[in-house]
Short mmCIF file of C-alpha atoms and ligand atoms in Angstrom, two decimals:
data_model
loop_
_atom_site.label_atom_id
_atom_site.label_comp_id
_atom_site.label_asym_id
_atom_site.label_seq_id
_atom_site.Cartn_x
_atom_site.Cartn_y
_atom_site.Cartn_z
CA UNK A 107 0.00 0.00 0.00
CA UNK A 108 1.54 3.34 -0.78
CA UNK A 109 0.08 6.99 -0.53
CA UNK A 110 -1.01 9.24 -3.63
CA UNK A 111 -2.11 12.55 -4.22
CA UNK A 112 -5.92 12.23 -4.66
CA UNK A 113 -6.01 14.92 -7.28
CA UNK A 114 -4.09 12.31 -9.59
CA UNK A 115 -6.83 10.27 -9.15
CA UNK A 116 -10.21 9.55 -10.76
CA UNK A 117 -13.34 7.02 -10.12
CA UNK A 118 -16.92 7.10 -11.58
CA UNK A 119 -19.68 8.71 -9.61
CA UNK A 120 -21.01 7.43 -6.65
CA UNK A 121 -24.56 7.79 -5.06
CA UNK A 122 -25.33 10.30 -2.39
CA UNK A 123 -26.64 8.49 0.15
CA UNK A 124 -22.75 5.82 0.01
CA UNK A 125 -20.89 8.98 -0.21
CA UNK A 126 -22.30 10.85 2.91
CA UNK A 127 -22.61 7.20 5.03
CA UNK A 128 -18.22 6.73 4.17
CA UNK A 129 -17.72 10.61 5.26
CA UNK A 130 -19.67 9.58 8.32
CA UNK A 131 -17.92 6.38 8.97
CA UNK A 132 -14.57 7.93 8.76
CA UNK A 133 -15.49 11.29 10.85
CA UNK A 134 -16.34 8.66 13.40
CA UNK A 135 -13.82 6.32 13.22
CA UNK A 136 -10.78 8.75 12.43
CA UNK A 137 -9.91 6.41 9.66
CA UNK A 138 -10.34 4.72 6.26
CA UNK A 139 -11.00 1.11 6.53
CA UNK A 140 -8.87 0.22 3.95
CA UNK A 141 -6.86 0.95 0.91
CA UNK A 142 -8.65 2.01 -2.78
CA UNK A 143 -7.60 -0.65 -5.65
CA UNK A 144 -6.19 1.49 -8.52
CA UNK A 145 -4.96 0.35 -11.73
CA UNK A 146 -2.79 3.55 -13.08
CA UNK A 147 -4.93 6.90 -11.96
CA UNK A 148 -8.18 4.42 -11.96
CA UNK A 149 -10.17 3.85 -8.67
CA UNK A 150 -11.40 0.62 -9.47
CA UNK A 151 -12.58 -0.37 -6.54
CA UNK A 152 -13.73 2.22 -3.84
CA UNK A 153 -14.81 4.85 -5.60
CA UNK A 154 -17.02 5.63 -2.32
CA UNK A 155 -13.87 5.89 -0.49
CA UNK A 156 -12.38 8.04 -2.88
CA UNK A 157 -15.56 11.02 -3.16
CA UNK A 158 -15.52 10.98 0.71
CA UNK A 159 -11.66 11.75 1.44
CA UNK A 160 -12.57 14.17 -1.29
CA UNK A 161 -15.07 15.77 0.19
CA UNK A 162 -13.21 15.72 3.22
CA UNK A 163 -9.99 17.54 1.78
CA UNK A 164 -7.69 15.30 2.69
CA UNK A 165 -4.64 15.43 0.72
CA UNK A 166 -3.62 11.63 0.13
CA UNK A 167 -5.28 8.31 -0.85
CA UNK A 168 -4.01 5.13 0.62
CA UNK A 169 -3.83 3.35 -2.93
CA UNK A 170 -2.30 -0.21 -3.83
CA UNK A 171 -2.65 -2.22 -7.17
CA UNK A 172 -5.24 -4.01 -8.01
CA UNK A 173 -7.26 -5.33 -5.21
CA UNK A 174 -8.21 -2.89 -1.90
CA UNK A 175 -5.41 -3.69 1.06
CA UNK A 176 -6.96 -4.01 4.91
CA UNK A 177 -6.20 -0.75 7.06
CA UNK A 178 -7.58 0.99 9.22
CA UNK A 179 -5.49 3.91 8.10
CA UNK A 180 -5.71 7.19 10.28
CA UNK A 181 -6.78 10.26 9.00
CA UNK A 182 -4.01 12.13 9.88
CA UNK A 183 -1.36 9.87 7.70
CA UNK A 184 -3.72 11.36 4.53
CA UNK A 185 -3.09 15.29 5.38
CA UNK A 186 -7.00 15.48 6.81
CA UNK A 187 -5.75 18.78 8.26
CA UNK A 188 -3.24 20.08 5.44
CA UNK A 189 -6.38 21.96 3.92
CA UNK A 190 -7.07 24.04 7.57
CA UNK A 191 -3.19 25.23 7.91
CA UNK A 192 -1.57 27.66 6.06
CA UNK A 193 1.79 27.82 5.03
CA UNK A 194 4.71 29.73 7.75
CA UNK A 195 4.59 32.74 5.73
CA UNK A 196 0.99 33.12 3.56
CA UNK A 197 2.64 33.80 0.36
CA UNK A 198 0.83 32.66 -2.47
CA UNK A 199 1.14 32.42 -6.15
CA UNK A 200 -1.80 32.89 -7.18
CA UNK A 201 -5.51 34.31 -6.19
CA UNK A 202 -6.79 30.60 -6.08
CA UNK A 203 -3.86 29.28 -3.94
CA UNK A 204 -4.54 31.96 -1.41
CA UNK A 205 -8.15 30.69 -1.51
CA UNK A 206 -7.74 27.34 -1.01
CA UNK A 207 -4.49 27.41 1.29
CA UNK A 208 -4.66 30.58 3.84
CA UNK A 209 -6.18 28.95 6.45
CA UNK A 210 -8.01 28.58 8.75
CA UNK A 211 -9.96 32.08 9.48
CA UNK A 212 -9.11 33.45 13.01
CA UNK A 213 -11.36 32.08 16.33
CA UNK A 214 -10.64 34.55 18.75
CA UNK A 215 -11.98 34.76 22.68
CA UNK A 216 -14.54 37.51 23.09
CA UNK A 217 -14.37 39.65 26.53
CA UNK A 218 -17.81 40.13 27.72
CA UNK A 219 -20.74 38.64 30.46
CA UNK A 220 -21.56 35.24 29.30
CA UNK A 221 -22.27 33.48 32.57
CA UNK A 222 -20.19 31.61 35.16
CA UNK A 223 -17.52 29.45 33.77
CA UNK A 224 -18.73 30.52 29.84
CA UNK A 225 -15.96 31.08 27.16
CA UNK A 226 -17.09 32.65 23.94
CA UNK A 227 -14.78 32.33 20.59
CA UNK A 228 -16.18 33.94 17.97
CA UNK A 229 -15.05 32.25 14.14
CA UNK A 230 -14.07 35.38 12.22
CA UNK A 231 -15.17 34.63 8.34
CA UNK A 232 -14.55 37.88 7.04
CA UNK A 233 -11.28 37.19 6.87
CA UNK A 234 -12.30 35.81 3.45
CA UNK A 235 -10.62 37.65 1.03
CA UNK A 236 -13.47 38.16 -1.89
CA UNK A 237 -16.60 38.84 -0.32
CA UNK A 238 -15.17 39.58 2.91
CA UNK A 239 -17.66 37.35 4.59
CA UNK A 240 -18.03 33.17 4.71
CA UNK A 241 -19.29 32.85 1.20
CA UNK A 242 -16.33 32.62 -0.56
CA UNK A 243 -15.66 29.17 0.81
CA UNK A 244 -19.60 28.01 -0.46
CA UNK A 245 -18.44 29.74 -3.97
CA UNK A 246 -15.07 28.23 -4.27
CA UNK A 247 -16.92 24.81 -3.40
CA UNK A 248 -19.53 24.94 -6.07
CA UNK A 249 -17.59 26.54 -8.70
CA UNK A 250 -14.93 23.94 -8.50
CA UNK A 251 -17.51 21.30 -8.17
CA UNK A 252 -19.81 22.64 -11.19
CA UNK A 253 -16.29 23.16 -13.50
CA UNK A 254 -14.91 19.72 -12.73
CA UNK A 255 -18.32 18.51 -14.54
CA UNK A 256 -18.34 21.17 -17.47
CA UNK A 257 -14.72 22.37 -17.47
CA UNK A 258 -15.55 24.45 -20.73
CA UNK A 259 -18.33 26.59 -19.54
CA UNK A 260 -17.62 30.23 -19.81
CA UNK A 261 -20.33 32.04 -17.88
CA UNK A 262 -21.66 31.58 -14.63
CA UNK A 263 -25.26 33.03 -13.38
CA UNK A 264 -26.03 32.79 -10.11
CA UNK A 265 -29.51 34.45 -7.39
CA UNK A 266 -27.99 36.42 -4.27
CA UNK A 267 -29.01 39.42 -3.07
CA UNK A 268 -25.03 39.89 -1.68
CA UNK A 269 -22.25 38.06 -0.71
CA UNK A 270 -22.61 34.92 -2.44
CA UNK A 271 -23.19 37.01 -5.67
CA UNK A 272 -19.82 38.85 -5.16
CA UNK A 273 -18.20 36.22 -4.31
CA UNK A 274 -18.91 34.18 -7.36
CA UNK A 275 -18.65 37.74 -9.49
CA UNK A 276 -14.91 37.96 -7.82
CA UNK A 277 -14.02 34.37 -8.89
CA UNK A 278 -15.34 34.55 -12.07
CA UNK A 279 -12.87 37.66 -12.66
CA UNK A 280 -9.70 35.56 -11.31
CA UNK A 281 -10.67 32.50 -13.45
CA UNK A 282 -11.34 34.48 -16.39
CA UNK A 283 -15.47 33.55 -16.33
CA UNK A 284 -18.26 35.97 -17.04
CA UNK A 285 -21.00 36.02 -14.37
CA UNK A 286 -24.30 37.11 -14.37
CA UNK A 287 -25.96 37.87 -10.87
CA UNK A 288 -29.45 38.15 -10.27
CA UNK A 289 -30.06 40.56 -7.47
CA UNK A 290 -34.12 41.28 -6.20
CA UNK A 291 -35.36 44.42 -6.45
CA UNK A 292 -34.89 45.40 -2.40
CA UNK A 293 -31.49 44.72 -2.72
CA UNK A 294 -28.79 47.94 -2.17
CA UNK A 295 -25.57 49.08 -1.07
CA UNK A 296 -22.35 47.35 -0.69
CA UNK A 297 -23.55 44.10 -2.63
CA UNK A 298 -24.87 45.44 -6.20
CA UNK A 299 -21.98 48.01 -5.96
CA UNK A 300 -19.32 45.67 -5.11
CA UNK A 301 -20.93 43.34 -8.15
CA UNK A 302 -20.64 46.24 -10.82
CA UNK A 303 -17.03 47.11 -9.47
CA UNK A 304 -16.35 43.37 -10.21
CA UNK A 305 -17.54 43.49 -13.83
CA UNK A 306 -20.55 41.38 -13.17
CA UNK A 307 -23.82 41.91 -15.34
CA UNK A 308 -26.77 42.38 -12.91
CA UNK A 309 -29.99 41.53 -13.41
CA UNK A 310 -32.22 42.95 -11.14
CA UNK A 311 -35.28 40.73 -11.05
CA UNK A 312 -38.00 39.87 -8.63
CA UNK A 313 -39.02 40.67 -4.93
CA UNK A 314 -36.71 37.85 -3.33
CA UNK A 315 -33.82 35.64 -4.44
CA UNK A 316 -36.32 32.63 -4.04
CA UNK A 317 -38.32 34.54 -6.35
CA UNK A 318 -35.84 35.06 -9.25
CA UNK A 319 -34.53 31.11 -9.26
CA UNK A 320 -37.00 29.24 -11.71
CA UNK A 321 -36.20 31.78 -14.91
CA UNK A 322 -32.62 31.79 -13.81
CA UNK A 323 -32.11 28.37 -13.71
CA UNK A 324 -34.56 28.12 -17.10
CA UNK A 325 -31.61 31.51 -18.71
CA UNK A 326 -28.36 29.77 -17.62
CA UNK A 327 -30.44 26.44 -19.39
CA UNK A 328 -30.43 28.35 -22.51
CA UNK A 329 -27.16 30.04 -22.63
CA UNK A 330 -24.94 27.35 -21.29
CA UNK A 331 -24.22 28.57 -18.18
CA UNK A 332 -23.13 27.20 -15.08
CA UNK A 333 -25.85 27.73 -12.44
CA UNK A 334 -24.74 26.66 -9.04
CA UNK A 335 -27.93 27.66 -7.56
CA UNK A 336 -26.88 27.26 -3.64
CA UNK A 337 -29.52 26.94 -2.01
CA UNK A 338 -30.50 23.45 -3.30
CA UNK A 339 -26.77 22.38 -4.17
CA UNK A 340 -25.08 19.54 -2.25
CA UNK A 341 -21.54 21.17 -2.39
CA UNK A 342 -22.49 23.92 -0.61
CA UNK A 343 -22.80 21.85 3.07
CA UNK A 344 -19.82 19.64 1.81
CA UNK A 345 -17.55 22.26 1.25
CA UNK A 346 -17.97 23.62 4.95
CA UNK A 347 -17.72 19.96 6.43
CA UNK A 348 -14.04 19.94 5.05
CA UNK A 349 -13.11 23.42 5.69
CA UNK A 350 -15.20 25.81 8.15
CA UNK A 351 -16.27 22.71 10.55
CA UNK A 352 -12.87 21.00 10.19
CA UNK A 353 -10.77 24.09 11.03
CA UNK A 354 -12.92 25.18 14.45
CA UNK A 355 -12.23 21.48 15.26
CA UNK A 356 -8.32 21.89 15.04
CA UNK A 357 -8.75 25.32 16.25
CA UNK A 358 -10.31 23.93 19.40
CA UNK A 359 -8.35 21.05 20.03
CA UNK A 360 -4.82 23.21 19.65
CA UNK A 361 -6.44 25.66 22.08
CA UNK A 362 -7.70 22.88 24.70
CA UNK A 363 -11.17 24.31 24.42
CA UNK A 364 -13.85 22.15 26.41
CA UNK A 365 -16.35 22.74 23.69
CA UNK A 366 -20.05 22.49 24.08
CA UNK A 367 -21.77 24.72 21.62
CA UNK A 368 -21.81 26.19 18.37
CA UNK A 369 -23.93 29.35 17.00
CA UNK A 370 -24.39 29.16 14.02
CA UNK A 371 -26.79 31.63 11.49
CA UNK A 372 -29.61 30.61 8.58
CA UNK A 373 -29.63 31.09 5.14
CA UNK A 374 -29.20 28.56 2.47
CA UNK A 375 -28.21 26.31 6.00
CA UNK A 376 -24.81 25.69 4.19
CA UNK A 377 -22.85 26.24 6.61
CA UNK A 378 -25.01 25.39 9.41
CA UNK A 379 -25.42 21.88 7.95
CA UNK A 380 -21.93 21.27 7.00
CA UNK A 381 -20.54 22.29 10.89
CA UNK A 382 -23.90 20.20 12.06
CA UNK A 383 -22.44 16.76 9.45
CA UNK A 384 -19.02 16.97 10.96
CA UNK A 385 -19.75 17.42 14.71
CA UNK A 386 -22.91 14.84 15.28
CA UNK A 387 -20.27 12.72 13.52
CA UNK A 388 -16.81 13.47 15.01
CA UNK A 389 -17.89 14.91 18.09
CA UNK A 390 -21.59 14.11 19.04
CA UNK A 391 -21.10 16.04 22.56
CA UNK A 392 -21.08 19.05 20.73
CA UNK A 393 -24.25 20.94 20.64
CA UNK A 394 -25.53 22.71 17.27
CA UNK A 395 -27.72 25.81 17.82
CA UNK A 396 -29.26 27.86 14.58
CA UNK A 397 -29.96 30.93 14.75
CA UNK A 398 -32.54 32.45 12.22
CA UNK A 399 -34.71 36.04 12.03
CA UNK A 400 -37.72 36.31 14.56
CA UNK A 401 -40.98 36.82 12.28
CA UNK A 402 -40.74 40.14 10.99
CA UNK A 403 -37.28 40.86 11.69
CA UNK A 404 -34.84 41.32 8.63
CA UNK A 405 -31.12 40.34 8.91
CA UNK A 406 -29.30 40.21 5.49
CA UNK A 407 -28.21 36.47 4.85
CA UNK A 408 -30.16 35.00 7.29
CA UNK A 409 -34.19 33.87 6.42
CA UNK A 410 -36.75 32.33 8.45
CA UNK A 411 -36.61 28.36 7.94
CA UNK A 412 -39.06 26.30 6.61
CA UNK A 413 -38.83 23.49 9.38
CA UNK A 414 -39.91 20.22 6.98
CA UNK A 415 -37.07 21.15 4.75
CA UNK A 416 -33.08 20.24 4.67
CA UNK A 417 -30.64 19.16 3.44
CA UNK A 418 -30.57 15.32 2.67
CA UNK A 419 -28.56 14.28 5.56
CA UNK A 420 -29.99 13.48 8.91
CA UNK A 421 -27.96 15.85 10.68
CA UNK A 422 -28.94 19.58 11.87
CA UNK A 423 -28.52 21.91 14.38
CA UNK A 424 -29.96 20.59 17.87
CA UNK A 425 -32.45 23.76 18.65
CA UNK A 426 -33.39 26.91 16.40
CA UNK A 427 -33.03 30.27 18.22
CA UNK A 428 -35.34 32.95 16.75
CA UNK A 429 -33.43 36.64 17.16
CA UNK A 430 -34.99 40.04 16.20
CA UNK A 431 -33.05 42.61 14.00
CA UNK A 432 -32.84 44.89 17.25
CA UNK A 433 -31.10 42.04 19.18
CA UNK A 434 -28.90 41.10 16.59
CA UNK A 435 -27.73 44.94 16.34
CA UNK A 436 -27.26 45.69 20.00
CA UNK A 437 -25.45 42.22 20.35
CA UNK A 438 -23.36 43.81 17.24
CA UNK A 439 -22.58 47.39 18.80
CA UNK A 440 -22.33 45.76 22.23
CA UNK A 441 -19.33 43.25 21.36
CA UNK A 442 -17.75 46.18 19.13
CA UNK A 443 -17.68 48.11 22.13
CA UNK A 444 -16.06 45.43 24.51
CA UNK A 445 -13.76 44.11 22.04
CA UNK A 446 -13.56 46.25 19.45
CA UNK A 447 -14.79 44.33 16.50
CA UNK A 448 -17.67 44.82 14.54
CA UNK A 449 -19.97 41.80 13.51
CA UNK A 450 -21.96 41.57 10.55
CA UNK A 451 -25.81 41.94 11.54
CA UNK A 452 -25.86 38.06 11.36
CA UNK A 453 -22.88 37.71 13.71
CA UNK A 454 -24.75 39.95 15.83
CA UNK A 455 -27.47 37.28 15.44
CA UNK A 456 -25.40 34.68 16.67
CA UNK A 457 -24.25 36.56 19.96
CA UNK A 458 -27.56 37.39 20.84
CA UNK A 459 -29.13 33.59 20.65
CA UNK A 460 -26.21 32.45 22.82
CA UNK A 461 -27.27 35.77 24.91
CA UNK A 462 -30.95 34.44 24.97
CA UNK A 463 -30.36 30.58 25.11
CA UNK A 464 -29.06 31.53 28.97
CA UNK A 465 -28.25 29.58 31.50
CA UNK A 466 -25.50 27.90 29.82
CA UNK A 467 -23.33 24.69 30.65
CA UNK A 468 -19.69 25.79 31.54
CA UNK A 469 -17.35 25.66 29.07
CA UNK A 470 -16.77 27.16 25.92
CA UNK A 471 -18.57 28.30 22.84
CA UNK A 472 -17.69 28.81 19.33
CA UNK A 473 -20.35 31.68 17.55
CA UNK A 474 -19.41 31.80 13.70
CA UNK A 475 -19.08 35.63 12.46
CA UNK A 476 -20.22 35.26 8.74
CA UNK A 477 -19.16 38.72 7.80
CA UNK A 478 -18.00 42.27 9.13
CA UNK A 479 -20.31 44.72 10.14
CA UNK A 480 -18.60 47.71 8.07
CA UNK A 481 -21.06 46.32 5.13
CA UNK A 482 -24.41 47.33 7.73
CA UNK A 483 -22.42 50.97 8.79
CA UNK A 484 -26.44 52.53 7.82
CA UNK A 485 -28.68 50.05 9.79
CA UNK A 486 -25.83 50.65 12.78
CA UNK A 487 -25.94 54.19 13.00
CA UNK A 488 -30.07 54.31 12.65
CA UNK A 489 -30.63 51.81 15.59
CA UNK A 490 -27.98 54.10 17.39
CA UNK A 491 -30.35 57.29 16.53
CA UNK A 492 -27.86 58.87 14.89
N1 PLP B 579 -24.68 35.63 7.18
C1 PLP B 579 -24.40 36.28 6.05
C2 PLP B 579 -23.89 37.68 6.14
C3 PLP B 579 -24.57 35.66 4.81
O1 PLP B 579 -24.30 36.33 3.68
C4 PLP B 579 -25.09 34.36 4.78
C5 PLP B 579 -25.36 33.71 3.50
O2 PLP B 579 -25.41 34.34 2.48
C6 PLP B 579 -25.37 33.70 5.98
C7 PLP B 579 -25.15 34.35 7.17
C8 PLP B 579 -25.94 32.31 6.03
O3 PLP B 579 -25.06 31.33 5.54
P1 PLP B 579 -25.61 30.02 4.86
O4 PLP B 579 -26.13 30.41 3.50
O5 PLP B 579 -24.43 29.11 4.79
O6 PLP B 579 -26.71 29.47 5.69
#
């Protein structure tokens, strides 16, 4: 048995339902049962195996010829963690090196009144360098996945009413693609400006982004565009099983965190589910809490869930915390004024459900900051009065 590169390697598709039951089998084991039978760059026999270190971003295949060799073979020997380090000196080549290899995003401690024996480490994903915010990490994922499929498409349309749109918009400009954003009609500010600055055609159509999907699906149809559409696509809650969940994970363990919680906010539940995947898996102990809008409340990213709908895995967060748009900004202004950072409104979110879930177990929590809140200066400054 020897150890390959799995980007040398290729094997046919595999269902769903195999791939997500050999990422959970090796999240909970640590391990790969055994070795994948190649013949040259051929998986010819576990192809299951193969998709799930994929998906997992590990860096190496345990790979002998022929027939599949008896392991267990740890995680660790297959660079599971490579992806969630980056190198001594984050230098990089190349826009998409930085993407894939400056990690992971900061988890810092926040100073403030959490209870008796409560540490709160809030997951900084701003620190992503297109959209500023967590999305770049759901783009990368499902532009790579979509272009490994149709690696000659040229134009990529996509529904977001912000930072998915700029994110993708931002990509498209490094790889040399033309994207087309839809946008709804309410949306303003940073996003459609940052998407014109980008050289992305905007389309401003319909009320909602759930609104403008069926004739944006039906356009990129017709004009051979890739169409990631996010909000039903698998990749987005893989790609944050392998990267956002896997980095707090190493991020808690190097810090000797006692963890017990994670906040984590709404939208397409792409991140939510992906964090929820790894931990029920790897670390059932840890508790998942989502965090969406109260009714009538409107924080950007963030919708009210439909509770009869998810993803197609099993696992999601434990409890839903409702927050209103007035909790979620004084959670905002109130940790910017303790610590000096300023949370996106739906980072705000987050610190006020773990404000609101009270009366919490001792230890520590992780609250994951999707994006800064220098994009929501306006809705800031009116809840201050000012
Ligand atoms: N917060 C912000 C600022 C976002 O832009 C988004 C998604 O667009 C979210 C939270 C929710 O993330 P997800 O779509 O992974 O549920």
């Amino acid at each position: 048995m020897r150890l390959r590169p799995l980007e040398e390697l290729k094997a046919e598709e595999v269902s769903l339902e195999e791939l997500l039951n050999s990422m959970r089998s090796m999240l909970r084991s640590n391990s790969v049962a055994s070795s994948l039978a190649v013949e040259g760059d051929r998986v010819i026999d576990g192809a299951v195996d193969y998709w799930a270190l994929r998906w997992l971003r590990c860096r190496l295949a345990p790979v002998s010829e022929g027939l599949r060799e008896g392991g267990p073979i740890p995680l660790e020997a297959l660079g599971f963690y490579d992806n969630a380090m980056s190198n001594e000196y984050r230098a990089y080549r190349d826009v998409m090196e930085l993407l894939s290899n400056d990690r992971p995003t900061p988890m810092v401690m926040l100073r403030g009144d959490w209870g008796p024996g409560v540490r709160v480490w809030a997951k900084l994903e701003w620190y992503n360098p297109l959209s500023l915010s967590i999305k770049d990490r759901t783009a990368l994922g499902v532009l790579m996945e979509a272009l490994s499929r149709n690696p000659d498409a040229r134009k990529i349309f996509e529904v977001s009413s912000s930072n998915t749109g700029i994110a993708l918009a931002a990509l498209s400009a490094a790889l040399g693609l033309r994207a087309r954003i839809y946008v709804p009609t309410t949306a303003e500010g940073f996003g459609p400006s940052m998407l014109r600055i980008l050289g992305a055609e905007v389309v401003v159509r319909g009320s909602s982004t759930v609104e403008a999907l069926p004739s944006a699906i039906a356009e990129a149809k017709a004009e051979g565009a890739i169409m990631p559409n996010q909000f039903e696509n698998i990749a987005n809650p893989l790609t944050h099983v392998g990267t956002t969940a896997k980095e707090i994970d190493l991020q808690a363990n190097f810090l000797g965190l006692k963890l017990r919680g994670i906040f984590v906010t709404l939208g397409t539940r792409g991140h939510s589910a992906g964090i929820a995947f790894y931990f029920k898996n790897r670390r059932p102990d840890v508790k998942v809490f989502g965090v969406q809008p109260a009714e009538g409340s409107i924080i950007p990213g963030i919708r009210r869930q439909d509770p009869s709908k998810w993803w197609p895995m099993a696992e999601r967060p434990d409890e839903i915390i409702d927050v209103t748009d007035s909790e979620a900004m004084d959670s905002a202004i109130a940790v910017a004024r303790t610590n000096g950072l300023l949370f996106g409104m739906s980072g705000g979110a987050a610190v006020a459900a773990l404000l609101k879930k009270g009366k919490l177990e001792e230890g520590d929590y992780v609250v994951v900051v999707p994006d800064h809140g220098i994009k929501y200066l306006d809705r800031y400054l009116s809840r201050l009065g000012d």
